[in-house]
Coordinates of C-alpha atoms in Angstrom, one line a residue:
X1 CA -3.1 -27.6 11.7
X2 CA -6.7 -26.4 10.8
X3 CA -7.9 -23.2 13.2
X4 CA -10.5 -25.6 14.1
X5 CA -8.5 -27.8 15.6
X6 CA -6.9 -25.4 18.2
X7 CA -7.6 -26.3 22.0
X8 CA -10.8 -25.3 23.4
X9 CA -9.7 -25.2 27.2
X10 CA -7.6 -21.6 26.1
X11 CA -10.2 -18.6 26.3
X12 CA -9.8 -16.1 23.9
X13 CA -9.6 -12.3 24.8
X14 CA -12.8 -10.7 23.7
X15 CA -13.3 -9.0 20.6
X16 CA -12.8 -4.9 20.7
X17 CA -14.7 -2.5 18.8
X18 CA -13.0 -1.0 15.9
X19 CA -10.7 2.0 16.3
X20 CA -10.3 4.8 14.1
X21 CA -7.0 4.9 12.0
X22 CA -6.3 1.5 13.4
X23 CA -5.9 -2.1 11.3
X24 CA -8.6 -3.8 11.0
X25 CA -7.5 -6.8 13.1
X26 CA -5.1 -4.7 15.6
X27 CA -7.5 -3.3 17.6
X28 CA -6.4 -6.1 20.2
X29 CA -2.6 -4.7 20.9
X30 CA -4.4 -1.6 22.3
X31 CA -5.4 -2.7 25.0
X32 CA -2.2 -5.0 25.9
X33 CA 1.2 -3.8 26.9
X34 CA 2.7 -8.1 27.1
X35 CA 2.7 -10.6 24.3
X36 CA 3.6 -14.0 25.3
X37 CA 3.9 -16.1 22.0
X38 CA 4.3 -20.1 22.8
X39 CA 4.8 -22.6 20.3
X40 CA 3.0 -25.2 20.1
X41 CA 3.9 -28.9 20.5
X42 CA 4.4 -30.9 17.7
X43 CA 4.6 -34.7 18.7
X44 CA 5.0 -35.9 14.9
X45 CA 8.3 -33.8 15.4
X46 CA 9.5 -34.8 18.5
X47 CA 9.5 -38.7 17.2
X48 CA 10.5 -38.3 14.1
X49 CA 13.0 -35.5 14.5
X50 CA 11.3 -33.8 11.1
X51 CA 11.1 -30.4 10.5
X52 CA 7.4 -28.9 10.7
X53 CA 5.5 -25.6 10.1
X54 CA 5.9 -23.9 13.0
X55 CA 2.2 -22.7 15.1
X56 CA 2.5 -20.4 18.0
X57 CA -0.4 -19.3 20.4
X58 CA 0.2 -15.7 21.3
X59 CA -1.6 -14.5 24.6
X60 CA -1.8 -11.7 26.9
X61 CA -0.3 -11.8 30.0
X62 CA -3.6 -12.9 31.7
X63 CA -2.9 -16.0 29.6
X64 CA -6.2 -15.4 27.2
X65 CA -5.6 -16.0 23.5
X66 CA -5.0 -13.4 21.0
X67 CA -4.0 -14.6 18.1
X68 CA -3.2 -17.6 16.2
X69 CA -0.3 -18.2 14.5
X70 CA 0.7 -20.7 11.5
X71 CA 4.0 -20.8 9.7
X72 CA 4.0 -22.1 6.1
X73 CA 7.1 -22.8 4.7
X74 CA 8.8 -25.6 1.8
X75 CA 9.1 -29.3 3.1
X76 CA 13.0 -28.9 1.6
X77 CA 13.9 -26.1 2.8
X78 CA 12.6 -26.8 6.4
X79 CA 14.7 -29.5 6.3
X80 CA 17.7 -28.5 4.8
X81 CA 18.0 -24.7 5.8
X82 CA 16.2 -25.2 9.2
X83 CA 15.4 -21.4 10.6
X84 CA 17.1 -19.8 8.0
X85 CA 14.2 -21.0 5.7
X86 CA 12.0 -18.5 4.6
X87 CA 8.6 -18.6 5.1
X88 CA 5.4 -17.1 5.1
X89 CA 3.6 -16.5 9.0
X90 CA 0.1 -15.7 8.9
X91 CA -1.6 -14.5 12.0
X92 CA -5.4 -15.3 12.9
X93 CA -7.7 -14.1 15.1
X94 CA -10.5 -15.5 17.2
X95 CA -12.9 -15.6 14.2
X96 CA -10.4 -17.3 12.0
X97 CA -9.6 -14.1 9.9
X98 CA -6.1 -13.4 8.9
X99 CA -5.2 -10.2 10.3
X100 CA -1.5 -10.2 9.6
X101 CA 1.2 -11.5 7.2
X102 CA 4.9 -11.9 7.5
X103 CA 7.0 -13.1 4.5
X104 CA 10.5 -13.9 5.6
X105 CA 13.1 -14.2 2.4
X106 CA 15.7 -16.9 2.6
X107 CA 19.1 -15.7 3.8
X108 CA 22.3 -17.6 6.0
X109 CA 22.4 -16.2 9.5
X110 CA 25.1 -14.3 9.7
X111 CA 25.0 -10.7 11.3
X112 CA 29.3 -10.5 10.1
X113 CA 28.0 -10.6 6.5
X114 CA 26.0 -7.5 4.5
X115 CA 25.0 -10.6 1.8
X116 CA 23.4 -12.2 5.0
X117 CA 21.7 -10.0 6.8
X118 CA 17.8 -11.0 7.5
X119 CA 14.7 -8.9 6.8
X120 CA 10.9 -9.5 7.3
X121 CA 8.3 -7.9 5.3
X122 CA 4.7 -7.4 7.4
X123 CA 1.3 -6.9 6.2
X124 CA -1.6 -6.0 8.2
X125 CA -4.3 -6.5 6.8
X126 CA -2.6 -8.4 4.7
X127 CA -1.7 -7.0 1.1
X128 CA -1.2 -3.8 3.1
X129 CA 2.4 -2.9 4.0
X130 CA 3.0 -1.9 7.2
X131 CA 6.8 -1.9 7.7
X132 CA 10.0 -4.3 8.0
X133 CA 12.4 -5.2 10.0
X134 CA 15.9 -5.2 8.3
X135 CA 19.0 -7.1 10.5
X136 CA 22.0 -4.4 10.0
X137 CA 25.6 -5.0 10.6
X138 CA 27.5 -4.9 14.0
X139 CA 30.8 -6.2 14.8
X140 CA 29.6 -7.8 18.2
X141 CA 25.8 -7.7 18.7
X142 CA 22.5 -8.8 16.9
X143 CA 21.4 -5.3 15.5
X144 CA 17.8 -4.7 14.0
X145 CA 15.7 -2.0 12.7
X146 CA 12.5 -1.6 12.6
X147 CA 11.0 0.6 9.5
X148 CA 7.7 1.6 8.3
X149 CA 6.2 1.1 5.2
X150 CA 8.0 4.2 3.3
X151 CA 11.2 1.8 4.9
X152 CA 12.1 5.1 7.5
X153 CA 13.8 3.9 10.7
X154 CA 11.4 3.9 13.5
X155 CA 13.0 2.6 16.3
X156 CA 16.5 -0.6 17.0
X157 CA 16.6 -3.8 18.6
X158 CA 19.7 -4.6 20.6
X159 CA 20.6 -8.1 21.2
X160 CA 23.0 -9.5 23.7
X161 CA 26.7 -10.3 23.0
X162 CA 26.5 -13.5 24.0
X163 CA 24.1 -16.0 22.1
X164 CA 22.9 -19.5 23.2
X165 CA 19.7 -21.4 22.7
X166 CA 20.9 -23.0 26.3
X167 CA 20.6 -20.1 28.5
X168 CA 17.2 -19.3 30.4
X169 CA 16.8 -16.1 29.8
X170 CA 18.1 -13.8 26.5
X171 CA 16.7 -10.0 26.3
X172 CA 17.0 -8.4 23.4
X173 CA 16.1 -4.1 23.6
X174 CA 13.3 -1.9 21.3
X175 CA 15.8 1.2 21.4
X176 CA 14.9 4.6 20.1
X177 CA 17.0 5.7 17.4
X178 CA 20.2 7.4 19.1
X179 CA 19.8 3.8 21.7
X180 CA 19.9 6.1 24.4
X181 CA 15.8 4.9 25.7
X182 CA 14.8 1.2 26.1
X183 CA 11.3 1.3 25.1
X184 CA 10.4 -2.2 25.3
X185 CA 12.1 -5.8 25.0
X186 CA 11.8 -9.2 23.6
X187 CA 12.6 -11.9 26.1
X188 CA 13.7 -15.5 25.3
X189 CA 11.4 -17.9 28.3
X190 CA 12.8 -21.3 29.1
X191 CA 10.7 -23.9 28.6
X192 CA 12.3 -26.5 30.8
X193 CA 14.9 -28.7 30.5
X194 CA 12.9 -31.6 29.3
X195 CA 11.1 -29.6 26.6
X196 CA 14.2 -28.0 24.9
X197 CA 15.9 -31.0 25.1
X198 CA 13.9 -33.0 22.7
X199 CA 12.3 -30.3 20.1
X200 CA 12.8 -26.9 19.8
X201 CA 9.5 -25.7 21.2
X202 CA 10.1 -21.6 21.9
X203 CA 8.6 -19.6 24.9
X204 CA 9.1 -15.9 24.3
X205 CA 7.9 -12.6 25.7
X206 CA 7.2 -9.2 23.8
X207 CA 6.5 -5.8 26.7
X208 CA 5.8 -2.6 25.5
X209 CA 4.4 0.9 26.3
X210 CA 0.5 0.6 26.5
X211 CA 0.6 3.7 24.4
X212 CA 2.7 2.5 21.3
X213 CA 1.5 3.0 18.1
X214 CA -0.1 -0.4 16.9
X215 CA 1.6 -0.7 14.0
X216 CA 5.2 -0.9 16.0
X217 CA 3.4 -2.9 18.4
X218 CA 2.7 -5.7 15.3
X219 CA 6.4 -4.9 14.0
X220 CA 7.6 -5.7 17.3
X221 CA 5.4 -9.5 17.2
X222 CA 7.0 -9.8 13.7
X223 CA 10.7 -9.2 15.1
X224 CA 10.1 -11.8 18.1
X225 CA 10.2 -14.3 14.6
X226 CA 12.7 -12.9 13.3
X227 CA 15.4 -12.3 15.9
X228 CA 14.7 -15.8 17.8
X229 CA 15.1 -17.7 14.0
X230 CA 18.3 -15.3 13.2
X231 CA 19.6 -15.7 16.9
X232 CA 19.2 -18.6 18.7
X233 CA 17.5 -21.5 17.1
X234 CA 19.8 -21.5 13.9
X235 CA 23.0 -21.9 16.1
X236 CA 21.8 -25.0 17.0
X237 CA 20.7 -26.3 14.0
X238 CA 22.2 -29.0 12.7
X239 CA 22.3 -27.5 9.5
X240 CA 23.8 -24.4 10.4
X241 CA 26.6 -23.7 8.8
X242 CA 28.6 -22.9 11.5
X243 CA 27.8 -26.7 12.9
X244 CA 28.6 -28.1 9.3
X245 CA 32.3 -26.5 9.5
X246 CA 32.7 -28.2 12.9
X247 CA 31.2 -31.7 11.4
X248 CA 33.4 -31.7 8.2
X249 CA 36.7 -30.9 10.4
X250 CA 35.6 -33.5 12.9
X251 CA 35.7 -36.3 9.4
X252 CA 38.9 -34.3 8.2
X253 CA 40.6 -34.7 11.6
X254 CA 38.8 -38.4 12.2
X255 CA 40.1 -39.8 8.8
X256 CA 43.4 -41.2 9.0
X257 CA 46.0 -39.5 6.5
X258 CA 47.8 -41.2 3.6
X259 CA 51.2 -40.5 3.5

């Protein structure tokens, strides 16, 4: 989808004034403490049940548009590795610039497996590292990090134990490092029955302290990616391979035995 072609009726929030020590680009999340990132609706996917680049509008909470997002990614492995695919998000502002990078590497979902675990790179401006956000091990609960760019921990996300791309609602917490603060959250929105029914259209919501530094505040819209692809869409996949275990027992199991 060409920036052109995005919907004229959403207004975008007006340009700030540059601020010192501050990304070129970022100078919107300072005046914002709510990210609501919506993907957009593909109809060439819902009819054809085909894998796309993903694009997301993400807004303030007055509903004005912030940025624009576009996922770019290989027909293949859209297809064939679904949201464990890596891929490259760019984010845009309102003048059409590119204001922030995210390269996700290719990796199975699985938080029980070191060889598994996800991490996203992000740039902003992009070319210019800002930090990551590395997936760590826990026996029971989506665990994340978030790191800046010399890779120090900053701050955790905290999933919930129980994951489901079914259930309304799905928090996970920005933690400070000893998880003894909640600083913030990521929240999974339901888009209605209908809508996550036939594609996998994701509503989800990013709160924060007004006075976070901006650079966490971008980490935290690269996690929302990360921990929604990791978490919840790729246990529904078909392709998952959780869901390909059940499908090749179900043939075993269906096939009748010679004796």
């Amino acid at each position: 989808m060409a920036f052109c072609d995005l919907q004229p009726t959403i207004q975008w929030m007006q340009t700030p004034g540059s601020i010192l020590n501050c990304p070129p680009g970022l100078e919107y999340l300072t005046q914002v403490n709510q990210l609501l990132v919506c993907q957009r609706f593909d109809l060439l996917e819902v009819l054809s049940h085909f894998e796309t680049n993903k694009t997301y509008d993400v807004m303030d909470n007055q509903g004005q548009r912030i940025y624009f997002a576009e996922e770019k990614s290989n027909c293949f492995l859209r297809h064939f590795c679904g949201p464990s695919r890596p891929f490259t998000m760019t984010i845009y502002d309102n003048r059409g610039c590119d204001v922030i990078t995210m390269h996700k590497a290719l990796r199975w979902s699985c938080c029980w497996s070191n060889c598994c675990l996800q991490k996203l790179k992000v740039e902003a401006p992009p070319g210019e590292i800002i930090g990551y956000v590395y997936q760590y091990y826990h026996p029971f609960l989506p665990m994340f990090k978030i790191k800046n760019e010399k890779k120090e921990d900053v701050m955790k996300i905290r999933g919930p134990c129980v994951l489901s791309s079914c259930l309304k609602e799905q928090n996970f917490n920005l933690l400070s490092l000893d998880e003894e603060i909640v600083i913030g959250k990521i929240s999974k929105q339901w888009a209605g029955f209908m809508r996550e029914l036939f594609t996998n259209a994701d509503k989800f919501g990013i709160q924060f302290p007004f006075d976070l530094d901006v650079k966490v505040k971008a980490l935290m819209l690269g996690a929302s990616f990360l921990v929604w692809t990791t978490c919840i869409l790729n246990f529904g996949h078909k392709n998952h391979p959780e869901r390909l275990c059940q499908r090749l027992l179900a043939i075993k199991f269906a096939t009748p035995q010679q004796d």
